[in-house]
PDB file of C-alpha atoms in Angstrom:
ATOM      1  CA  MET A   1    -194.208 199.521 105.905  1.00  0.00           C
ATOM      2  CA  ILE A   2    -196.091 201.105 102.863  1.00  0.00           C
ATOM      3  CA  PHE A   3    -198.376 203.245 104.835  1.00  0.00           C
ATOM      4  CA  LYS A   4    -195.202 204.640 106.815  1.00  0.00           C
ATOM      5  CA  SER A   5    -193.686 205.289 104.100  1.00  0.00           C
ATOM      6  CA  LYS A   6    -196.183 207.166 102.045  1.00  0.00           C
ATOM      7  CA  ALA A   7    -197.179 209.144 105.060  1.00  0.00           C
ATOM      8  CA  ASN A   8    -193.438 210.148 105.617  1.00  0.00           C
ATOM      9  CA  LYS A   9    -193.172 211.201 102.017  1.00  0.00           C
ATOM     10  CA  ALA A  10    -196.783 213.290 102.789  1.00  0.00           C
ATOM     11  CA  LEU A  11    -195.065 214.745 105.751  1.00  0.00           C
ATOM     12  CA  ASP A  12    -191.763 215.413 104.328  1.00  0.00           C
ATOM     13  CA  LYS A  13    -193.726 217.359 101.463  1.00  0.00           C
ATOM     14  CA  MET A  14    -195.714 219.434 104.119  1.00  0.00           C
ATOM     15  CA  GLU A  15    -193.447 220.005 106.415  1.00  0.00           C
ATOM     16  CA  ASP A  16    -191.972 223.746 106.791  1.00  0.00           C
ATOM     17  CA  PRO A  17    -188.806 223.666 108.499  1.00  0.00           C
ATOM     18  CA  ARG A  18    -189.335 227.257 109.539  1.00  0.00           C
ATOM     19  CA  GLU A  19    -192.615 225.857 111.308  1.00  0.00           C
ATOM     20  CA  THR A  20    -190.674 223.073 112.893  1.00  0.00           C
ATOM     21  CA  LEU A  21    -187.970 225.220 114.172  1.00  0.00           C
ATOM     22  CA  ASP A  22    -190.260 227.456 115.752  1.00  0.00           C
ATOM     23  CA  TYR A  23    -192.502 225.027 117.338  1.00  0.00           C
ATOM     24  CA  SER A  24    -188.880 223.775 118.810  1.00  0.00           C
ATOM     25  CA  TYR A  25    -188.017 226.979 120.157  1.00  0.00           C
ATOM     26  CA  GLN A  26    -191.611 227.140 121.765  1.00  0.00           C
ATOM     27  CA  ARG A  27    -190.966 223.918 123.371  1.00  0.00           C
ATOM     28  CA  GLN A  28    -187.507 225.144 125.141  1.00  0.00           C
ATOM     29  CA  LEU A  29    -189.056 228.218 126.483  1.00  0.00           C
ATOM     30  CA  GLU A  30    -192.017 226.022 128.109  1.00  0.00           C
ATOM     31  CA  LEU A  31    -188.851 223.549 129.547  1.00  0.00           C
ATOM     32  CA  LEU A  32    -187.070 226.841 130.503  1.00  0.00           C
ATOM     33  CA  GLN A  33    -190.436 228.236 132.157  1.00  0.00           C
ATOM     34  CA  LYS A  34    -190.904 225.092 133.952  1.00  0.00           C
ATOM     35  CA  VAL A  35    -187.292 225.304 135.414  1.00  0.00           C
ATOM     36  CA  ARG A  36    -187.770 228.829 136.425  1.00  0.00           C
ATOM     37  CA  ARG A  37    -190.856 227.693 138.051  1.00  0.00           C
ATOM     38  CA  GLY A  38    -188.887 224.892 139.887  1.00  0.00           C
ATOM     39  CA  VAL A  39    -186.412 227.263 141.163  1.00  0.00           C
ATOM     40  CA  ALA A  40    -189.021 229.710 142.265  1.00  0.00           C
ATOM     41  CA  ASP A  41    -191.008 226.573 144.132  1.00  0.00           C
ATOM     42  CA  VAL A  42    -187.575 225.770 145.918  1.00  0.00           C
ATOM     43  CA  ALA A  43    -187.007 229.388 146.598  1.00  0.00           C
ATOM     44  CA  THR A  44    -190.328 229.383 148.528  1.00  0.00           C
ATOM     45  CA  SER A  45    -189.694 226.329 150.286  1.00  0.00           C
ATOM     46  CA  ARG A  46    -186.315 227.587 151.710  1.00  0.00           C
ATOM     47  CA  LYS A  47    -188.058 230.790 152.479  1.00  0.00           C
ATOM     48  CA  ARG A  48    -190.669 228.968 154.532  1.00  0.00           C
ATOM     49  CA  VAL A  49    -188.137 227.098 156.254  1.00  0.00           C
ATOM     50  CA  GLU A  50    -185.990 229.861 157.261  1.00  0.00           C
ATOM     51  CA  LEU A  51    -189.390 231.605 158.650  1.00  0.00           C
ATOM     52  CA  GLN A  52    -189.890 228.520 160.799  1.00  0.00           C
ATOM     53  CA  ILE A  53    -186.363 228.491 162.081  1.00  0.00           C
ATOM     54  CA  ASN A  54    -187.019 231.921 163.145  1.00  0.00           C
ATOM     55  CA  GLY A  55    -189.953 231.446 164.596  1.00  0.00           C
ATOM     56  CA  LEU A  56    -188.916 228.269 166.546  1.00  0.00           C
ATOM     57  CA  GLU A  57    -185.573 230.234 167.905  1.00  0.00           C
ATOM     58  CA  GLN A  58    -187.862 233.165 169.177  1.00  0.00           C
ATOM     59  CA  GLN A  59    -190.021 230.569 170.804  1.00  0.00           C
ATOM     60  CA  GLY A  60    -186.730 228.961 172.318  1.00  0.00           C
ATOM     61  CA  LYS A  61    -185.558 232.459 173.632  1.00  0.00           C
ATOM     62  CA  ARG A  62    -189.127 233.022 175.413  1.00  0.00           C
ATOM     63  CA  TYR A  63    -188.772 229.673 177.217  1.00  0.00           C
ATOM     64  CA  GLU A  64    -185.225 230.548 178.193  1.00  0.00           C
ATOM     65  CA  GLU A  65    -186.541 233.612 179.706  1.00  0.00           C
ATOM     66  CA  GLN A  66    -189.738 231.680 181.445  1.00  0.00           C
ATOM     67  CA  GLY A  67    -186.991 229.354 183.071  1.00  0.00           C
ATOM     68  CA  ARG A  68    -185.115 232.024 184.421  1.00  0.00           C
ATOM     69  CA  LYS A  69    -188.327 233.533 186.089  1.00  0.00           C
ATOM     70  CA  ALA A  70    -189.384 230.271 187.160  1.00  0.00           C
ATOM     71  CA  LEU A  71    -185.847 229.843 188.844  1.00  0.00           C
ATOM     72  CA  SER A  72    -186.063 233.431 190.422  1.00  0.00           C
ATOM     73  CA  VAL A  73    -189.303 232.516 192.106  1.00  0.00           C
ATOM     74  CA  GLY A  74    -188.204 229.079 193.370  1.00  0.00           C
ATOM     75  CA  ARG A  75    -190.083 226.998 190.854  1.00  0.00           C
ATOM     76  CA  GLU A  76    -187.320 225.084 189.490  1.00  0.00           C
ATOM     77  CA  ASP A  77    -189.829 222.322 188.072  1.00  0.00           C
ATOM     78  CA  LEU A  78    -191.231 225.084 185.840  1.00  0.00           C
ATOM     79  CA  ALA A  79    -187.802 226.090 184.841  1.00  0.00           C
ATOM     80  CA  ARG A  80    -187.043 222.403 184.110  1.00  0.00           C
ATOM     81  CA  GLU A  81    -189.925 222.349 182.110  1.00  0.00           C
ATOM     82  CA  ALA A  82    -189.116 225.464 180.396  1.00  0.00           C
ATOM     83  CA  LEU A  83    -185.623 224.172 179.471  1.00  0.00           C
ATOM     84  CA  GLN A  84    -187.162 221.010 178.445  1.00  0.00           C
ATOM     85  CA  ARG A  85    -189.312 222.633 175.791  1.00  0.00           C
ATOM     86  CA  ARG A  86    -186.203 224.592 174.741  1.00  0.00           C
ATOM     87  CA  SER A  87    -184.089 221.889 174.192  1.00  0.00           C
ATOM     88  CA  ASN A  88    -186.977 220.038 171.968  1.00  0.00           C
ATOM     89  CA  LEU A  89    -186.976 222.917 169.782  1.00  0.00           C
ATOM     90  CA  GLN A  90    -183.241 223.036 169.362  1.00  0.00           C
ATOM     91  CA  THR A  91    -183.575 219.643 167.982  1.00  0.00           C
ATOM     92  CA  GLN A  92    -186.484 220.850 165.404  1.00  0.00           C
ATOM     93  CA  ILE A  93    -184.193 223.991 164.606  1.00  0.00           C
ATOM     94  CA  ALA A  94    -181.311 221.536 163.501  1.00  0.00           C
ATOM     95  CA  ASP A  95    -183.406 219.587 161.474  1.00  0.00           C
ATOM     96  CA  LEU A  96    -184.828 222.595 160.004  1.00  0.00           C
ATOM     97  CA  LYS A  97    -181.656 223.885 159.316  1.00  0.00           C
ATOM     98  CA  ILE A  98    -180.380 220.643 157.582  1.00  0.00           C
ATOM     99  CA  GLN A  99    -183.361 220.866 155.173  1.00  0.00           C
ATOM    100  CA  HIS A 100    -182.795 224.464 154.521  1.00  0.00           C
ATOM    101  CA  ASP A 101    -179.047 223.726 153.507  1.00  0.00           C
ATOM    102  CA  ASN A 102    -180.106 221.113 151.600  1.00  0.00           C
ATOM    103  CA  LEU A 103    -183.228 223.347 149.761  1.00  0.00           C
ATOM    104  CA  GLN A 104    -180.412 225.985 149.191  1.00  0.00           C
ATOM    105  CA  ALA A 105    -177.861 223.670 147.389  1.00  0.00           C
ATOM    106  CA  GLU A 106    -180.907 222.400 145.095  1.00  0.00           C
ATOM    107  CA  GLU A 107    -181.760 225.995 144.408  1.00  0.00           C
ATOM    108  CA  GLU A 108    -178.286 227.198 143.700  1.00  0.00           C
ATOM    109  CA  LYS A 109    -178.187 223.909 141.085  1.00  0.00           C
ATOM    110  CA  LEU A 110    -181.451 224.945 139.652  1.00  0.00           C
ATOM    111  CA  THR A 111    -180.490 228.484 139.160  1.00  0.00           C
ATOM    112  CA  THR A 112    -177.583 227.342 137.405  1.00  0.00           C
ATOM    113  CA  ALA A 113    -179.354 224.759 135.414  1.00  0.00           C
ATOM    114  CA  SER A 114    -181.684 227.458 134.652  1.00  0.00           C
ATOM    115  CA  GLN A 115    -179.046 230.192 133.634  1.00  0.00           C
ATOM    116  CA  ARG A 116    -177.466 227.417 131.109  1.00  0.00           C
ATOM    117  CA  LEU A 117    -180.761 226.468 129.669  1.00  0.00           C
ATOM    118  CA  GLN A 118    -181.340 230.354 129.024  1.00  0.00           C
ATOM    119  CA  ALA A 119    -178.064 230.449 127.063  1.00  0.00           C
ATOM    120  CA  LYS A 120    -178.926 227.709 125.307  1.00  0.00           C
ATOM    121  CA  VAL A 121    -182.258 228.725 124.294  1.00  0.00           C
ATOM    122  CA  ASP A 122    -180.574 232.268 123.516  1.00  0.00           C
ATOM    123  CA  SER A 123    -178.423 230.317 121.356  1.00  0.00           C
ATOM    124  CA  PHE A 124    -180.886 228.397 119.370  1.00  0.00           C
ATOM    125  CA  ARG A 125    -183.091 231.071 118.777  1.00  0.00           C
ATOM    126  CA  THR A 126    -180.043 233.029 116.946  1.00  0.00           C
ATOM    127  CA  LYS A 127    -179.446 229.803 115.142  1.00  0.00           C
ATOM    128  CA  LYS A 128    -183.109 229.325 114.446  1.00  0.00           C
ATOM    129  CA  GLU A 129    -183.489 233.031 112.606  1.00  0.00           C
ATOM    130  CA  THR A 130    -180.492 232.043 110.602  1.00  0.00           C
ATOM    131  CA  ILE A 131    -181.804 228.707 109.488  1.00  0.00           C
ATOM    132  CA  LYS A 132    -185.293 230.484 108.712  1.00  0.00           C
ATOM    133  CA  ALA A 133    -183.628 233.470 106.550  1.00  0.00           C
ATOM    134  CA  THR A 134    -181.446 231.256 104.764  1.00  0.00           C
ATOM    135  CA  TYR A 135    -184.015 228.798 104.032  1.00  0.00           C
ATOM    136  CA  THR A 136    -186.614 232.209 103.067  1.00  0.00           C
ATOM    137  CA  ALA A 137    -183.925 233.210 100.959  1.00  0.00           C
ATOM    138  CA  ALA A 138    -183.002 229.770  99.299  1.00  0.00           C
ATOM    139  CA  GLU A 139    -186.871 229.378  98.631  1.00  0.00           C
ATOM    140  CA  ALA A 140    -187.263 232.852  96.967  1.00  0.00           C
ATOM    141  CA  GLN A 141    -184.146 232.124  94.829  1.00  0.00           C
ATOM    142  CA  THR A 142    -185.561 228.502  93.976  1.00  0.00           C
ATOM    143  CA  ARG A 143    -188.880 230.278  92.846  1.00  0.00           C
ATOM    144  CA  ILE A 144    -187.220 233.239  90.807  1.00  0.00           C
ATOM    145  CA  ASN A 145    -185.117 230.720  88.950  1.00  0.00           C
ATOM    146  CA  GLU A 146    -187.997 228.459  88.231  1.00  0.00           C
ATOM    147  CA  ALA A 147    -189.821 231.503  86.979  1.00  0.00           C
ATOM    148  CA  PHE A 148    -187.228 232.417  84.664  1.00  0.00           C
ATOM    149  CA  SER A 149    -186.290 228.743  83.489  1.00  0.00           C
ATOM    150  CA  GLY A 150    -190.249 228.424  82.974  1.00  0.00           C
ATOM    151  CA  ILE A 151    -190.276 225.238  85.033  1.00  0.00           C
ATOM    152  CA  SER A 152    -192.672 226.468  87.655  1.00  0.00           C
ATOM    153  CA  GLU A 153    -196.600 225.647  87.258  1.00  0.00           C
ATOM    154  CA  GLU A 154    -197.623 229.523  87.265  1.00  0.00           C
ATOM    155  CA  MET A 155    -194.768 230.641  84.788  1.00  0.00           C
ATOM    156  CA  GLY A 156    -195.509 228.089  82.911  1.00  0.00           C
ATOM    157  CA  ASP A 157    -199.231 228.792  82.321  1.00  0.00           C
ATOM    158  CA  VAL A 158    -198.110 232.341  81.786  1.00  0.00           C
ATOM    159  CA  GLY A 159    -195.426 231.357  79.143  1.00  0.00           C
ATOM    160  CA  LEU A 160    -198.074 229.545  76.859  1.00  0.00           C
ATOM    161  CA  ALA A 161    -200.476 232.455  77.338  1.00  0.00           C
ATOM    162  CA  ILE A 162    -197.473 234.721  76.081  1.00  0.00           C
ATOM    163  CA  GLN A 163    -196.678 232.080  73.131  1.00  0.00           C
ATOM    164  CA  ARG A 164    -200.632 231.969  72.191  1.00  0.00           C
ATOM    165  CA  ALA A 165    -200.716 235.551  72.117  1.00  0.00           C
ATOM    166  CA  GLU A 166    -197.410 236.018  69.906  1.00  0.00           C
ATOM    167  CA  ASP A 167    -198.954 233.297  67.648  1.00  0.00           C
ATOM    168  CA  LYS A 168    -202.265 235.195  67.309  1.00  0.00           C
ATOM    169  CA  THR A 169    -200.560 238.577  66.509  1.00  0.00           C
ATOM    170  CA  ALA A 170    -198.095 236.905  64.126  1.00  0.00           C
ATOM    171  CA  ASN A 171    -201.385 235.298  62.217  1.00  0.00           C
ATOM    172  CA  MET A 172    -203.391 238.601  62.486  1.00  0.00           C
ATOM    173  CA  GLN A 173    -200.205 240.507  60.926  1.00  0.00           C
ATOM    174  CA  ALA A 174    -200.083 238.049  57.952  1.00  0.00           C
ATOM    175  CA  ARG A 175    -203.544 238.135  57.365  1.00  0.00           C
ATOM    176  CA  ALA A 176    -203.370 242.008  57.580  1.00  0.00           C
ATOM    177  CA  GLY A 177    -200.886 242.104  54.816  1.00  0.00           C
ATOM    178  CA  ALA A 178    -202.359 239.978  52.450  1.00  0.00           C
ATOM    179  CA  ILE A 179    -205.683 241.598  52.470  1.00  0.00           C
ATOM    180  CA  ASP A 180    -203.505 244.585  51.896  1.00  0.00           C
ATOM    181  CA  GLU A 181    -201.972 243.050  49.074  1.00  0.00           C
ATOM    182  CA  LEU A 182    -205.468 241.867  47.769  1.00  0.00           C
ATOM    183  CA  LEU A 183    -206.678 245.229  47.533  1.00  0.00           C
ATOM    184  CA  ALA A 184    -203.724 246.874  46.071  1.00  0.00           C
ATOM    185  CA  SER A 185    -204.375 244.150  43.282  1.00  0.00           C
ATOM    186  CA  GLY A 186    -207.924 244.732  42.831  1.00  0.00           C
ATOM    187  CA  ALA A 187    -208.754 241.383  43.395  1.00  0.00           C
ATOM    188  CA  LEU A 188    -210.666 242.668  46.420  1.00  0.00           C
ATOM    189  CA  ASP A 189    -213.342 245.437  46.258  1.00  0.00           C
ATOM    190  CA  ASP A 190    -212.795 248.157  48.965  1.00  0.00           C
ATOM    191  CA  TYR A 191    -216.051 249.613  50.101  1.00  0.00           C
ATOM    192  CA  SER A 192    -214.446 252.331  52.228  1.00  0.00           C
ATOM    193  CA  GLY A 193    -214.570 254.698  49.073  1.00  0.00           C
ATOM    194  CA  SER A 194    -211.033 254.737  47.950  1.00  0.00           C
ATOM    195  CA  ARG A 195    -211.700 252.033  45.391  1.00  0.00           C
ATOM    196  CA  THR A 196    -208.800 251.705  42.508  1.00  0.00           C
ATOM    197  CA  ASP A 197    -209.636 249.924  39.561  1.00  0.00           C
ATOM    198  CA  ASP A 198    -207.207 247.834  37.405  1.00  0.00           C
ATOM    199  CA  ILE A 199    -206.400 250.242  34.788  1.00  0.00           C
ATOM    200  CA  GLN A 200    -205.277 253.034  37.462  1.00  0.00           C
ATOM    201  CA  ALA A 201    -203.436 250.062  39.361  1.00  0.00           C
ATOM    202  CA  GLU A 202    -201.512 249.549  36.237  1.00  0.00           C
ATOM    203  CA  LEU A 203    -200.788 253.244  35.741  1.00  0.00           C
ATOM    204  CA  ASP A 204    -199.608 253.529  38.917  1.00  0.00           C
ATOM    205  CA  ARG A 205    -197.366 250.350  38.743  1.00  0.00           C
ATOM    206  CA  MET A 206    -195.865 251.895  35.291  1.00  0.00           C
ATOM    207  CA  GLY A 207    -195.155 255.401  37.004  1.00  0.00           C
ATOM    208  CA  GLY A 208    -193.411 253.429  39.751  1.00  0.00           C
ATOM    209  CA  GLY A 209    -191.056 251.720  37.149  1.00  0.00           C
ATOM    210  CA  MET A 210    -190.749 255.153  35.300  1.00  0.00           C
ATOM    211  CA  ASP A 211    -189.723 256.892  38.709  1.00  0.00           C
ATOM    212  CA  VAL A 212    -186.870 253.842  39.281  1.00  0.00           C
ATOM    213  CA  GLU A 213    -185.678 254.328  35.448  1.00  0.00           C
ATOM    214  CA  LEU A 214    -185.217 258.250  36.382  1.00  0.00           C
ATOM    215  CA  GLU A 215    -183.341 258.078  39.616  1.00  0.00           C
ATOM    216  CA  LEU A 216    -181.012 255.324  37.773  1.00  0.00           C
ATOM    217  CA  ALA A 217    -180.498 257.970  35.092  1.00  0.00           C
ATOM    218  CA  ARG A 218    -179.794 260.449  37.573  1.00  0.00           C
ATOM    219  CA  MET A 219    -177.304 258.459  39.611  1.00  0.00           C
ATOM    220  CA  LYS A 220    -175.393 257.539  36.085  1.00  0.00           C
ATOM    221  CA  SER A 221    -175.159 261.168  35.333  1.00  0.00           C
ATOM    222  CA  GLU A 222    -174.006 262.297  38.524  1.00  0.00           C
ATOM    223  CA  LEU A 223    -171.229 259.565  38.151  1.00  0.00           C
ATOM    224  CA  GLY A 224    -170.326 260.558  34.459  1.00  0.00           C
ATOM    225  CA  GLN A 225    -171.875 257.282  32.741  1.00  0.00           C
ATOM    226  CA  GLY A 226    -174.753 258.902  30.748  1.00  0.00           C
ATOM    227  CA  PRO A 227    -176.403 262.090  29.997  1.00  0.00           C
ATOM    228  CA  ALA A 228    -178.611 263.925  32.674  1.00  0.00           C
ATOM    229  CA  PRO A 229    -181.999 262.345  32.972  1.00  0.00           C
ATOM    230  CA  LYS A 230    -185.308 264.073  31.584  1.00  0.00           C
ATOM    231  CA  SER A 231    -188.750 264.300  32.686  1.00  0.00           C
ATOM    232  CA  ALA A 232    -191.522 262.576  31.013  1.00  0.00           C
ATOM    233  CA  ILE A 233    -192.794 265.703  29.353  1.00  0.00           C
ATOM    234  CA  GLU A 234    -189.233 266.476  28.116  1.00  0.00           C
ATOM    235  CA  GLN A 235    -188.869 262.930  26.680  1.00  0.00           C
ATOM    236  CA  GLY A 236    -192.072 263.598  24.465  1.00  0.00           C
ATOM    237  CA  GLN A 237    -191.004 266.833  23.261  1.00  0.00           C
ATOM    238  CA  PRO A 238    -187.704 265.527  20.659  1.00  0.00           C
ATOM    239  CA  GLN A 239    -190.729 263.486  19.003  1.00  0.00           C
ATOM    240  CA  GLN A 240    -192.507 266.508  17.895  1.00  0.00           C
ATOM    241  CA  GLN A 241    -189.834 268.811  17.271  1.00  0.00           C
ATOM    242  CA  PRO A 242    -188.915 267.051  13.847  1.00  0.00           C
ATOM    243  CA  GLN A 243    -192.207 267.292  12.629  1.00  0.00           C
ATOM    244  CA  GLN A 244    -192.524 271.047  13.182  1.00  0.00           C
ATOM    245  CA  GLN A 245    -189.048 271.959  11.817  1.00  0.00           C
ATOM    246  CA  GLN A 246    -190.468 270.011   8.562  1.00  0.00           C
ATOM    247  CA  ALA A 247    -193.608 271.918   8.468  1.00  0.00           C
ATOM    248  CA  GLN A 248    -191.747 275.293   8.959  1.00  0.00           C
ATOM    249  CA  PRO A 249    -190.179 274.888   5.749  1.00  0.00           C
ATOM    250  CA  ASN A 250    -193.146 273.842   3.640  1.00  0.00           C
ATOM    251  CA  GLN A 251    -194.819 276.875   4.858  1.00  0.00           C
ATOM    252  CA  GLN A 252    -191.969 279.108   3.623  1.00  0.00           C
ATOM    253  CA  THR A 253    -191.806 277.794   0.105  1.00  0.00           C
ATOM    254  CA  GLN A 254    -195.589 278.136  -0.069  1.00  0.00           C
ATOM    255  CA  GLN A 255    -195.173 281.579   0.779  1.00  0.00           C
ATOM    256  CA  PHE A 256    -192.284 282.252  -2.009  1.00  0.00           C
ATOM    257  CA  ARG A 257    -194.071 280.395  -4.864  1.00  0.00           C
ATOM    258  CA  GLN A 258    -195.458 282.293  -7.521  1.00  0.00           C
ATOM    259  CA  PRO A 259    -198.710 282.035  -9.107  1.00  0.00           C
ATOM    260  CA  GLY A 260    -198.941 279.151 -11.507  1.00  0.00           C
ATOM    261  CA  GLU A 261    -195.893 277.397 -10.222  1.00  0.00           C
ATOM    262  CA  GLY A 262    -196.038 273.521  -9.383  1.00  0.00           C
ATOM    263  CA  ALA A 263    -196.787 272.137  -6.060  1.00  0.00           C
TER     264      ALA A 263
END
């Protein structure tokens, strides 16, 4: 029982309904062919009996003519013999006619059976093709659903490969970003010729902050919340102008002083 159950499970797993249907259809075609051969054999036998009957009837006619000729020449004994043989032929012909009728009836039955079997085979073929098409569509739909859901073996491997590729890509992007940050901060040396020292990095950082302040001041000016922003050069000039203005009066005073006056 265990062996049969395991064998049945293995066969059920290996069985393809389309192949089973094709095999059944092939077997039906073979049976139909046998029925047709049977019809042909019966028809051949019937035809052979008909030929025998025709031959015996022709021979009976010759015996009758021979009997007439024998009587015409006064040979009654020969005429009697010819008529006796003709009578025996009539008995054989009667038996052959009975056999012929039986063969003809059998031929008609086999012909009807062949036609019915042909109709059943045609119907089975149509149903077979329909079932095969439905099974093929269901099989394809199942494989597509398994592929989309990732439960199939092939697509499962593909999904794992994609996941590993995405993980490696993310790690590589993180590593590239970390290296860029370390190069920008000066923690790592750039041997490509575009090396930036720590002083330049600090100046770049301060310049970036100053740009932000200038942009903020410009926005405040546009909104009416403060004076117009000045550039770095303009911001440095007010600190020098008072010194220049203070120096100019001193020069003028020195020009109008008379000799001998105190400083």
